[in-house]
PDB file of C-alpha atoms in Angstrom:
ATOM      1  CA  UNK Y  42       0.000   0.000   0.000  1.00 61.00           C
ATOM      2  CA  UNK Y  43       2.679   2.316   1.007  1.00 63.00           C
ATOM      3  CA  UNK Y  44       4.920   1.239  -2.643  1.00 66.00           C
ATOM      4  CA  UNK Y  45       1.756   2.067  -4.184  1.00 69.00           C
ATOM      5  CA  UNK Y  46       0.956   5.527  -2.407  1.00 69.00           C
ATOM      6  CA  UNK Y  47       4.953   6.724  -3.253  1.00 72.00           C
ATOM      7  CA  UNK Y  48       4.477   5.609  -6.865  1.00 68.00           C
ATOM      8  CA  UNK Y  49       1.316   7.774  -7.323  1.00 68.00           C
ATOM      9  CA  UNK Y  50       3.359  10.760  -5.651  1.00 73.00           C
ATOM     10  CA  UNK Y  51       6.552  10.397  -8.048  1.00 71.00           C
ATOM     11  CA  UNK Y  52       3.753  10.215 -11.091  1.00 69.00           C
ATOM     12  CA  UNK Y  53       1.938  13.644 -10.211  1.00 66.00           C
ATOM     13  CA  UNK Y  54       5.484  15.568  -9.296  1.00 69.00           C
ATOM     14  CA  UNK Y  55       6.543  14.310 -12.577  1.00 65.00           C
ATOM     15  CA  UNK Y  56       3.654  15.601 -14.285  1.00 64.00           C
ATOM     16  CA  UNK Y  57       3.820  18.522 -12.516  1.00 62.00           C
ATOM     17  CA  UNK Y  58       7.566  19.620 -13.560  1.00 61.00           C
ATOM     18  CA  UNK Y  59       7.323  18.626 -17.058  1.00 61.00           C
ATOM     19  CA  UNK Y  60       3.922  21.152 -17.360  1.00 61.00           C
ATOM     20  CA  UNK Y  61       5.610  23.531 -15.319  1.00 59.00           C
ATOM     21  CA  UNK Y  62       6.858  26.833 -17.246  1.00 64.00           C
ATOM     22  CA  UNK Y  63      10.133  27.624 -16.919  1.00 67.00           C
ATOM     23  CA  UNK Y  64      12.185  30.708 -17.647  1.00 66.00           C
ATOM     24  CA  UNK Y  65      14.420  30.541 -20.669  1.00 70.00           C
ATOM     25  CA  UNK Y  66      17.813  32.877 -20.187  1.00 75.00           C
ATOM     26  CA  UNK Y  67      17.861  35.957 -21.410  1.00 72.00           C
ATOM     27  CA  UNK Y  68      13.882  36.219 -21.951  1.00 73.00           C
ATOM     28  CA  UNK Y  69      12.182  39.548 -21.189  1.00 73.00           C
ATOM     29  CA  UNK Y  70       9.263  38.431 -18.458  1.00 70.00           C
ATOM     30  CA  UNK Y  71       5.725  38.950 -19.762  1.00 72.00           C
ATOM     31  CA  UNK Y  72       3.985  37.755 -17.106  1.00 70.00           C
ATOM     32  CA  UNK Y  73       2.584  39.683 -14.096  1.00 73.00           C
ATOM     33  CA  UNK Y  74       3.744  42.801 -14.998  1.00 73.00           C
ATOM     34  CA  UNK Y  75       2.364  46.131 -13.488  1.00 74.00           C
ATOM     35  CA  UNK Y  76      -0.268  48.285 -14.724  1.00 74.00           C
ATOM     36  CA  UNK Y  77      -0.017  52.193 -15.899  1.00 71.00           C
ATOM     37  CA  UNK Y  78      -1.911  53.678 -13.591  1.00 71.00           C
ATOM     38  CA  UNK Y  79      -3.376  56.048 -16.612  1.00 71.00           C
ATOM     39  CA  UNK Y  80      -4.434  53.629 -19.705  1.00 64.00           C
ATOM     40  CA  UNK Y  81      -3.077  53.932 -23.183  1.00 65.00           C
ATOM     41  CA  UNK Y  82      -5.965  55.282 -24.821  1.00 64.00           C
ATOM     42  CA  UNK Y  83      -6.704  52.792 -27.921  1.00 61.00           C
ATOM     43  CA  UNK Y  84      -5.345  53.169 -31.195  1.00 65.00           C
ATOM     44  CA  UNK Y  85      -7.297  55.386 -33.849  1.00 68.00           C
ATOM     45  CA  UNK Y  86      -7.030  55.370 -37.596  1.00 73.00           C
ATOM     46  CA  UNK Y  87      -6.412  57.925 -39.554  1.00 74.00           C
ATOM     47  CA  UNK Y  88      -8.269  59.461 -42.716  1.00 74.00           C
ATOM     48  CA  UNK Y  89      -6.128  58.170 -45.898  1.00 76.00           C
ATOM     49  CA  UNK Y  90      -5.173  61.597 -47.746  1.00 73.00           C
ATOM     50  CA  UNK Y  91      -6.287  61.735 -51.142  1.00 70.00           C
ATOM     51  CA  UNK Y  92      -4.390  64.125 -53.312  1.00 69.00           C
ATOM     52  CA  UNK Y  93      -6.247  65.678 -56.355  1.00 59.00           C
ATOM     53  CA  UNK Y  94      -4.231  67.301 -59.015  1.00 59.00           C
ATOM     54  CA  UNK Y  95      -6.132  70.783 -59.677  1.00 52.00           C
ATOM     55  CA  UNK Y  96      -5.747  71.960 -63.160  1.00 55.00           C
ATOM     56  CA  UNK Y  97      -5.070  75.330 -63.272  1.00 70.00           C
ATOM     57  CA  UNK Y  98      -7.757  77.617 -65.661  1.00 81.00           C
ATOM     58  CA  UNK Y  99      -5.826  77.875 -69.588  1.00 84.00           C
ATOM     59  CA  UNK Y 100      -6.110  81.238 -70.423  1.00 85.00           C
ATOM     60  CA  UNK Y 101      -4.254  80.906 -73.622  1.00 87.00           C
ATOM     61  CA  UNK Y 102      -4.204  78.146 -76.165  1.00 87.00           C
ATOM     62  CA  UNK Y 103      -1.877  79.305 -78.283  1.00 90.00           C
ATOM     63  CA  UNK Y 104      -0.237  82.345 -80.152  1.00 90.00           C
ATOM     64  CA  UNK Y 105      -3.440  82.571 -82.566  1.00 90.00           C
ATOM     65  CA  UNK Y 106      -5.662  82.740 -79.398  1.00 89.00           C
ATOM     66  CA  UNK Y 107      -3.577  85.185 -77.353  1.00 90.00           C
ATOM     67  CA  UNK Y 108      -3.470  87.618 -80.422  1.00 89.00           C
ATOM     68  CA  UNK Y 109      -7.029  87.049 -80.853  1.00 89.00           C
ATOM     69  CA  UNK Y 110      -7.807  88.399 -77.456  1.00 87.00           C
ATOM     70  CA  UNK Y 111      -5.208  91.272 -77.455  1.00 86.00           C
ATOM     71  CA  UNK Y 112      -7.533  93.819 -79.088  1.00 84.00           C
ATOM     72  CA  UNK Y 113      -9.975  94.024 -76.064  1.00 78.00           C
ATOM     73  CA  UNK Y 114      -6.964  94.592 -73.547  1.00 79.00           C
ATOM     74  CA  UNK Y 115      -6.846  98.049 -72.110  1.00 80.00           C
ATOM     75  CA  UNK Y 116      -3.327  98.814 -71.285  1.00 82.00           C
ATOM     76  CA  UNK Y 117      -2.844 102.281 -71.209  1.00 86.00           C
ATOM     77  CA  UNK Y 118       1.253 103.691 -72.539  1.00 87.00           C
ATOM     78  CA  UNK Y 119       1.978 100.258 -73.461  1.00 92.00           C
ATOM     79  CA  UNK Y 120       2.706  99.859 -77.558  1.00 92.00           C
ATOM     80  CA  UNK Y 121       1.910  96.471 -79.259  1.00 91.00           C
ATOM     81  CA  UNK Y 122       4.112  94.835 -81.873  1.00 91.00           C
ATOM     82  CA  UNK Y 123       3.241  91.472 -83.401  1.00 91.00           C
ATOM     83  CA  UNK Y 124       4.505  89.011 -85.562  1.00 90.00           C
ATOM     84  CA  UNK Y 125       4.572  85.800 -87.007  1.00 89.00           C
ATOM     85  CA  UNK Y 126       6.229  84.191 -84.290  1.00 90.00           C
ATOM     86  CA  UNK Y 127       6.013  86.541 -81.363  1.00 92.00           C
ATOM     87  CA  UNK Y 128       4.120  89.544 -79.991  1.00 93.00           C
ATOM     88  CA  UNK Y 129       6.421  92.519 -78.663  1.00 94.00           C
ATOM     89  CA  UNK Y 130       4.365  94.944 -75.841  1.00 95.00           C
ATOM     90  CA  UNK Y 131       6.906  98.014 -75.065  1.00 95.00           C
ATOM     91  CA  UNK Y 132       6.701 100.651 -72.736  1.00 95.00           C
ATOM     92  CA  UNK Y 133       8.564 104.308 -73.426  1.00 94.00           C
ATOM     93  CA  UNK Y 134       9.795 106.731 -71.898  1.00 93.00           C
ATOM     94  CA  UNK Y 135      10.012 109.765 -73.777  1.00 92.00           C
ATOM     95  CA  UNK Y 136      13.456 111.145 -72.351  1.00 93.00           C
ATOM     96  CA  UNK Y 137      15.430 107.780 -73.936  1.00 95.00           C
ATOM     97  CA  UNK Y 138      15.568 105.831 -77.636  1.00 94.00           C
ATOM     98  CA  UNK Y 139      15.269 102.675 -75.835  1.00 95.00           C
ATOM     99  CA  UNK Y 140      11.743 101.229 -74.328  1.00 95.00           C
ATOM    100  CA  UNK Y 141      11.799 101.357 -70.495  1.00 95.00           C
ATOM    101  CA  UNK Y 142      10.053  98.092 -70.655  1.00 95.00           C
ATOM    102  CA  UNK Y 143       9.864  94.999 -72.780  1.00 95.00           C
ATOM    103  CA  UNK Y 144       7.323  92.057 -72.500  1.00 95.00           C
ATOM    104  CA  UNK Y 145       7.829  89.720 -75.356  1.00 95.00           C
ATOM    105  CA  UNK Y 146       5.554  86.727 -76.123  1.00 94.00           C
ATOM    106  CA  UNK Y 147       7.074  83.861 -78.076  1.00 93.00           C
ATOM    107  CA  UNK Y 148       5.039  80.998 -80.080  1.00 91.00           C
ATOM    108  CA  UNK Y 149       5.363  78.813 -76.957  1.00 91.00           C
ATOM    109  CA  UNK Y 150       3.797  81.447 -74.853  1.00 92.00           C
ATOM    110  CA  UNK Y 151       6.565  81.808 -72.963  1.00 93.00           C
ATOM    111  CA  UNK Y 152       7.525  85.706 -72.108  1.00 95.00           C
ATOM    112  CA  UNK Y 153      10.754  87.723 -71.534  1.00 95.00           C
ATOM    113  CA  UNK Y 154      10.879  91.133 -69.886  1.00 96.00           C
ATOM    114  CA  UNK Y 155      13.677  93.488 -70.461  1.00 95.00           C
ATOM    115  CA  UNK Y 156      14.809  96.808 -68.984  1.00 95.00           C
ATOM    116  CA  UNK Y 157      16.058  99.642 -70.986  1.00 95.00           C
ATOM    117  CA  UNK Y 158      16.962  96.382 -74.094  1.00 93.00           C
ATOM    118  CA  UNK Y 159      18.533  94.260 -70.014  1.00 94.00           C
ATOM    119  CA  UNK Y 160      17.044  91.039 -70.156  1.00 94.00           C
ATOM    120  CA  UNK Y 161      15.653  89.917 -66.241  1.00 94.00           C
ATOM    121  CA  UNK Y 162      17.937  87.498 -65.083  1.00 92.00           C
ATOM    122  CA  UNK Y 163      16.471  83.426 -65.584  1.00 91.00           C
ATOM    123  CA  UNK Y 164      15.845  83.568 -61.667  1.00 91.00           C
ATOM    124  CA  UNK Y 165      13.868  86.566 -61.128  1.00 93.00           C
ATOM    125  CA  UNK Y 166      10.383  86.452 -58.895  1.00 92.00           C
ATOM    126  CA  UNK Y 167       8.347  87.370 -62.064  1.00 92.00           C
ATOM    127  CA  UNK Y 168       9.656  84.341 -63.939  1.00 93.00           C
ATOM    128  CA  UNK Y 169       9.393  81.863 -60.855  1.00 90.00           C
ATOM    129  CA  UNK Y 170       6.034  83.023 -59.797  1.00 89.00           C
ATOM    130  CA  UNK Y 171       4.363  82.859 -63.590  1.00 88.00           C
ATOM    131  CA  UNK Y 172       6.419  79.633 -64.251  1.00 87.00           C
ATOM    132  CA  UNK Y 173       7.715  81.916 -67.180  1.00 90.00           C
ATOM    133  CA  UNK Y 174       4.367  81.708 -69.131  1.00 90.00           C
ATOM    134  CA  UNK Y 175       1.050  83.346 -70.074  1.00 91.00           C
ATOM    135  CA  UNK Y 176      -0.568  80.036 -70.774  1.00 89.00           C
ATOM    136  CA  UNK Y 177      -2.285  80.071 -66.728  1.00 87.00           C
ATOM    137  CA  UNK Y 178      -1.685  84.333 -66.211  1.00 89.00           C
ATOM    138  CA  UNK Y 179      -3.575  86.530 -68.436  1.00 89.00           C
ATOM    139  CA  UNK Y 180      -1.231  89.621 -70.142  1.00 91.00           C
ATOM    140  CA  UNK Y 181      -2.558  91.913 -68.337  1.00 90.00           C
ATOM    141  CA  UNK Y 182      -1.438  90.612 -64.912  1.00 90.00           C
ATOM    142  CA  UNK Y 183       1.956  91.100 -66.292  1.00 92.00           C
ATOM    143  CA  UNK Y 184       1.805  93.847 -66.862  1.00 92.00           C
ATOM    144  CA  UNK Y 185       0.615  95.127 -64.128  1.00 92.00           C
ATOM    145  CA  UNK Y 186       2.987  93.305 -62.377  1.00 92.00           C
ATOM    146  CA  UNK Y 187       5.762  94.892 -64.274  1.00 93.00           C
ATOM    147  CA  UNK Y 188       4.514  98.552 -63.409  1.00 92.00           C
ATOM    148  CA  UNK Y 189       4.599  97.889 -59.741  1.00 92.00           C
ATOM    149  CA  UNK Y 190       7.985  96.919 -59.414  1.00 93.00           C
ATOM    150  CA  UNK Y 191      10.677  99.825 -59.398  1.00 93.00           C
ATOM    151  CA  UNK Y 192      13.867  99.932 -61.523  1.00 94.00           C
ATOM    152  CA  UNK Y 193      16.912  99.032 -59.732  1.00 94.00           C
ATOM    153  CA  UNK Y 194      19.363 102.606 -59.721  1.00 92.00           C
ATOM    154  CA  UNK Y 195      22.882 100.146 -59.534  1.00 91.00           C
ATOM    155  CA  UNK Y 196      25.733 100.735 -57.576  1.00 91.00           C
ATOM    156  CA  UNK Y 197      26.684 104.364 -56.475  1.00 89.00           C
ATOM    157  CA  UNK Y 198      28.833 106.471 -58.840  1.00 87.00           C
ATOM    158  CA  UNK Y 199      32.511 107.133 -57.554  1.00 83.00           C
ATOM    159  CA  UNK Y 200      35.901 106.960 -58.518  1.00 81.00           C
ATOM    160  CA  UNK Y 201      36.084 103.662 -57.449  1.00 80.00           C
ATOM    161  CA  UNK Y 202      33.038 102.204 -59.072  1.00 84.00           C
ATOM    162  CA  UNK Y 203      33.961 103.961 -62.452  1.00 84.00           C
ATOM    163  CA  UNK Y 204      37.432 101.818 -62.608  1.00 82.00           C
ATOM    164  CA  UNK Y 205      36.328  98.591 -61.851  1.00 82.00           C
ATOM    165  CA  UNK Y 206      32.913  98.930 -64.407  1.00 85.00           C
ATOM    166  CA  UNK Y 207      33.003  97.299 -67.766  1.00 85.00           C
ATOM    167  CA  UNK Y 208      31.570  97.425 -71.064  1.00 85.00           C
ATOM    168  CA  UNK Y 209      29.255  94.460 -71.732  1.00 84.00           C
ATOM    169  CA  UNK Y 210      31.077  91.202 -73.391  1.00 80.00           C
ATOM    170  CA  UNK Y 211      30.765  87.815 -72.709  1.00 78.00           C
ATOM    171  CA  UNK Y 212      34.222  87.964 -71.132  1.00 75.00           C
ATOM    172  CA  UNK Y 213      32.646  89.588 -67.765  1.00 73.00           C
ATOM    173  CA  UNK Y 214      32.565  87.153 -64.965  1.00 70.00           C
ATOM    174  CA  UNK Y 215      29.730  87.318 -62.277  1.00 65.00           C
ATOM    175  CA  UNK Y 216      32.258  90.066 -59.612  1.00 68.00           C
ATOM    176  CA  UNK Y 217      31.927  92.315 -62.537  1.00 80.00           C
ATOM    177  CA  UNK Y 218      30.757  95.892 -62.659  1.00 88.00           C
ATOM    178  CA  UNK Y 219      28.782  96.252 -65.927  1.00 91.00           C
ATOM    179  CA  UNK Y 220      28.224  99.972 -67.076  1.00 91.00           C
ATOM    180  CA  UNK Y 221      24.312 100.172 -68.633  1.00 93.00           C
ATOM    181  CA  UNK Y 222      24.156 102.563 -71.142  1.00 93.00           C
ATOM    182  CA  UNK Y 223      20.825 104.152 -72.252  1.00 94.00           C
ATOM    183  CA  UNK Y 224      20.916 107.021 -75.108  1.00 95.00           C
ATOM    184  CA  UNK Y 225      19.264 110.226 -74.684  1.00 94.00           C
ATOM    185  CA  UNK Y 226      16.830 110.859 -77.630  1.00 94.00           C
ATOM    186  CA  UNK Y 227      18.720 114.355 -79.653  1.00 92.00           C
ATOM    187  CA  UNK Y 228      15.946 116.153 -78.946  1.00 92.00           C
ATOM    188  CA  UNK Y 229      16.368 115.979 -75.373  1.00 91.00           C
ATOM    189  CA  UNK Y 230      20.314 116.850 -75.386  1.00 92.00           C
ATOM    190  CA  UNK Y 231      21.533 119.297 -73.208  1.00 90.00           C
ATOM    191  CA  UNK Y 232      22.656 122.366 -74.492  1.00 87.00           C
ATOM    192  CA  UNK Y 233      26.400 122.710 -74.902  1.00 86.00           C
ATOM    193  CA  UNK Y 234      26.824 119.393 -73.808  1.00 86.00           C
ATOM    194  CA  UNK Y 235      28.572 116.527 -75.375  1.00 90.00           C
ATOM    195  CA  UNK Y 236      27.385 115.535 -78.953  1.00 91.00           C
ATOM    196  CA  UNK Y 237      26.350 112.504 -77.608  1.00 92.00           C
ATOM    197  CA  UNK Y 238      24.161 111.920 -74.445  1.00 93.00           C
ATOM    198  CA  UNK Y 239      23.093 108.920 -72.517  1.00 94.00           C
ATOM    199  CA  UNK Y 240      22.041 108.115 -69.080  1.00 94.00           C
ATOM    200  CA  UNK Y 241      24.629 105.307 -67.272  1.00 92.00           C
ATOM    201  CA  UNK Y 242      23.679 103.207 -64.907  1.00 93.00           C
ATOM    202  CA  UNK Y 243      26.103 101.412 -63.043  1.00 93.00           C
ATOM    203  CA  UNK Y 244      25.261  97.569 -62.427  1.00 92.00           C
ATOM    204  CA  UNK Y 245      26.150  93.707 -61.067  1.00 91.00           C
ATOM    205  CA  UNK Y 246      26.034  90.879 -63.699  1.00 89.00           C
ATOM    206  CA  UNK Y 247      23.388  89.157 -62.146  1.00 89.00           C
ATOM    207  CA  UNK Y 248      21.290  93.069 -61.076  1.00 92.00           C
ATOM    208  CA  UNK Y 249      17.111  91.908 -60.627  1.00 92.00           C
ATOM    209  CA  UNK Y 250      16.711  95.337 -62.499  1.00 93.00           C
ATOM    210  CA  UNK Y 251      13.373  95.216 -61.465  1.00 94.00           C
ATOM    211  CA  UNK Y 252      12.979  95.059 -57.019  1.00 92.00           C
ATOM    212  CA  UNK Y 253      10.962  96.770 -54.480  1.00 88.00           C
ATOM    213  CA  UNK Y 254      13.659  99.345 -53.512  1.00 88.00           C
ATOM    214  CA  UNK Y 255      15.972 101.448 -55.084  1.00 90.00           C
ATOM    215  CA  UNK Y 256      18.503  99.037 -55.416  1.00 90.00           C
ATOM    216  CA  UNK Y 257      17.972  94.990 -55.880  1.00 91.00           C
ATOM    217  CA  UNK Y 258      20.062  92.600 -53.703  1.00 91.00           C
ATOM    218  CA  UNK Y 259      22.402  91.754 -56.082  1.00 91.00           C
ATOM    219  CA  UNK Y 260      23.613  95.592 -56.675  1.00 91.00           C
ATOM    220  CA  UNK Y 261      23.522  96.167 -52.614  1.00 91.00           C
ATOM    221  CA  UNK Y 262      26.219  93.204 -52.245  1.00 90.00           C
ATOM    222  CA  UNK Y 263      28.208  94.694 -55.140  1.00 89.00           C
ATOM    223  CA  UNK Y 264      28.263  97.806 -53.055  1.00 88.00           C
ATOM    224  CA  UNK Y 265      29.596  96.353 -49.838  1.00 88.00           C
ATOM    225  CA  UNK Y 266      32.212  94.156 -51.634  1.00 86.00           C
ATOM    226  CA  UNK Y 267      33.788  97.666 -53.452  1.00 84.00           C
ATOM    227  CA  UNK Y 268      33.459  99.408 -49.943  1.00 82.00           C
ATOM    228  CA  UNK Y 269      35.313  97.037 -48.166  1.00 81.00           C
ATOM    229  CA  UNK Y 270      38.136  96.863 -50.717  1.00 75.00           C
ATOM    230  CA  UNK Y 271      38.162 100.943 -50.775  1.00 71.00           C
ATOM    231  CA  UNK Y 272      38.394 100.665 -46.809  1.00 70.00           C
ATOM    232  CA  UNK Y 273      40.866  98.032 -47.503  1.00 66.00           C
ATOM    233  CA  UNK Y 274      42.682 100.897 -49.881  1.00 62.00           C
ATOM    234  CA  UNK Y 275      42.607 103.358 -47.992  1.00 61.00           C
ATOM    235  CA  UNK Y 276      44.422 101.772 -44.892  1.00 58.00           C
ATOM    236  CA  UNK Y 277      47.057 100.758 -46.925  1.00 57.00           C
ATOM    237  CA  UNK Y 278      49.920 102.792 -46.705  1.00 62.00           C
ATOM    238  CA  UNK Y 279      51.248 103.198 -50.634  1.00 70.00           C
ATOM    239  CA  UNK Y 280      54.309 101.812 -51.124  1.00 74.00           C
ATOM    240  CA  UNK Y 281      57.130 103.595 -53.066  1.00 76.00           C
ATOM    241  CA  UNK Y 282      58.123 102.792 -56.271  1.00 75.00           C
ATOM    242  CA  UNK Y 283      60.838 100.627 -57.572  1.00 78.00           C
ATOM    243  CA  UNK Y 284      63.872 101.477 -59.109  1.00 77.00           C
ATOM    244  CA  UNK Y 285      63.531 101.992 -62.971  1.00 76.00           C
ATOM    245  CA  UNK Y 286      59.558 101.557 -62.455  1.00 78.00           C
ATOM    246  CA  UNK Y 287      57.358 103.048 -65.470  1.00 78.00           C
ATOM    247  CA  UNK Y 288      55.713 106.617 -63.986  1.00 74.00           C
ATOM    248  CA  UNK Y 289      52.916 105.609 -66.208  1.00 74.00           C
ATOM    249  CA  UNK Y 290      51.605 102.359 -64.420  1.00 71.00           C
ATOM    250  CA  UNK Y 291      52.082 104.299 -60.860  1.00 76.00           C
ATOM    251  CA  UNK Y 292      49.321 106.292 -58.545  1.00 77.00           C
ATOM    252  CA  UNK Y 293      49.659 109.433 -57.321  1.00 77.00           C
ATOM    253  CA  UNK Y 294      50.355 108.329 -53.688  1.00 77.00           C
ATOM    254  CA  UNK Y 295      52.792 106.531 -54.914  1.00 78.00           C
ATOM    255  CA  UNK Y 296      55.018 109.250 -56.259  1.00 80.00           C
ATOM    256  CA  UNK Y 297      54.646 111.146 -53.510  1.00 81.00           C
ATOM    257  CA  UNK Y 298      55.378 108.208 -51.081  1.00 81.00           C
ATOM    258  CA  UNK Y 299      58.367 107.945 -53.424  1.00 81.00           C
ATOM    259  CA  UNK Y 300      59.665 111.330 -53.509  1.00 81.00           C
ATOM    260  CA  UNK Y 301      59.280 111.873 -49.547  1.00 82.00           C
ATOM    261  CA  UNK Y 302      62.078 108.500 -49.040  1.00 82.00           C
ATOM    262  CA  UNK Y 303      64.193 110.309 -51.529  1.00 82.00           C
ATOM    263  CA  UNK Y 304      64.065 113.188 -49.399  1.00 84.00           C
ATOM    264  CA  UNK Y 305      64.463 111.094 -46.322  1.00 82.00           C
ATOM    265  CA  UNK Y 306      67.806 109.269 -48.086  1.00 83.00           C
ATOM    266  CA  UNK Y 307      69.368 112.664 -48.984  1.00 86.00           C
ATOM    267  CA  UNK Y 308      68.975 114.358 -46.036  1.00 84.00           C
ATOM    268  CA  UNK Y 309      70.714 111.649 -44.296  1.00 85.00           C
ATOM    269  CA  UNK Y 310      73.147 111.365 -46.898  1.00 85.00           C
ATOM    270  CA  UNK Y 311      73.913 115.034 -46.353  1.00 85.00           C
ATOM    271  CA  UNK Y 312      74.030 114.641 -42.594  1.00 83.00           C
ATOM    272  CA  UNK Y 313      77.048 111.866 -43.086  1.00 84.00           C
ATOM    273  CA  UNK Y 314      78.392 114.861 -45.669  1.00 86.00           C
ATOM    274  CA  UNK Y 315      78.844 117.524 -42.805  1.00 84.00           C
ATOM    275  CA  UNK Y 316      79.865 115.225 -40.266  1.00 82.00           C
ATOM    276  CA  UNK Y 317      82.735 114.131 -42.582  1.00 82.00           C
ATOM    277  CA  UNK Y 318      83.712 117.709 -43.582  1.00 80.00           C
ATOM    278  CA  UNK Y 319      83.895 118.381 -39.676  1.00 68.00           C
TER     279      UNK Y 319
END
């Protein structure tokens, strides 16, 4: 009875360690863990965006179309040019014989805008804000546009400015000083001036020509980069010449920064005179 009684004991611990769960080594314990006190509020789903492609109004077709609908257009001081493969809408101002503004149209219906016969740089607002065409923006926005902006005046005219400007040529690099030169019409000359006239403006390569102040951004850093090599200059002390150095190639302050160490050298040289005489 006893034999019998230990066997049924060594049969239900057996079965009891071999169901038993054991930890494996390692393991991160999942059971009996304690609760946030505040809950994890449950999981919600989110609307699935949709995106729908607008398509933006065509105001123009083509070049037939747009020329069609120029007629009705009021644009007051603005002249219209067309032709087979563009239209040309110019804006004068009586002083000069160049327009003051150019909008041209091509057959693709892209525009250009020029000031004074200066093209708008390829990164200007008015180019990245009417992706460049009138297919979407009716003429007359653009022009409208163009008449609110003001004509950049360039860099400031000094001594400095006038020898670092150049005439245009595809040899100027982007630190250039470009002089802009716009003819005076002969019946607005001067009297007793010069038999030709023109009005120069002074201007970066990349100059916005048209901005919101008086001068664009481009022009302004221009400025600051020939006042700091002035300041630059001027602190400088000029250095006397060389021996046998051309007069033509040399400054001012530099022949007078030469002929005050001459004077330096012979008064010593007379001092070592007297004191040998003695």
């Amino acid at each position: 009875m006893l034999q019998s009684l230990c066997f049924v004991l060594k049969a239900v611990i057996y079965f009891l360690a071999s169901t038993r769960k054991r930890l494996v080594p390692g393991a991160v314990p999942s059971l009996n863990l304690p609760v946030k006190s505040t809950p994890t509020s449950a999981t919600t789903t989110r609307r699935e965006l949709v995106r729908h492609q607008l398509d933006k109004r065509v105001v123009y077709h083509n070049l037939e179309s747009f020329k069609k609908r120029i007629p009705g257009l009021k644009m007051k001081g603005w002249l219209k040019t067309e032709n087979e493969d563009n239209v040309i809408f110019e804006f004068w101002n009586p002083t000069f014989s160049l327009p003051k503004l150019t909008c041209s149209v091509a057959s693709s219906l892209d525009f250009s805008v020029a000031v004074y016969n200066w093209f708008l740089p390829d990164d200007h607002v008015i180019y990245t804000e009417l992706k460049r065409s009138v297919k979407h923006t009716s003429i007359s926005t653009i022009i409208s546009k163009l008449e609110s902006y003001k004509i950049c005046e360039g860099l400031n005219k000094n001594e400095l400015t006038y020898s670092k400007c150049e005439d245009p040529s595809p040899s100027c690099s982007s630190s250039s000083i470009i002089r802009h030169t716009i003819p005076i019409k002969p019946e607005n000359y001067e009297e007793d001036g010069p038999p030709f006239q023109a009005c120069i403006f002074l201007r970066s390569q990349d100059c916005e020509l048209l901005c919101g102040n008086i001068s664009c951004s481009s022009c302004i850093k221009q400025e600051k980069s020939v006042s700091k090599q002035k300041e630059k200059h001027d602190v400088q002390a000029p250095q006397p010449l060389k021996d046998k150095a051309p007069l033509s190639k040399s400054s001012k302050e530099r022949l007078v920064a030469t002929v005050q160490r001459q004077r330096v050298v012979c008064k010593e040289l007379e001092g070592r005179i007297s004191q040998l005489e003695k």
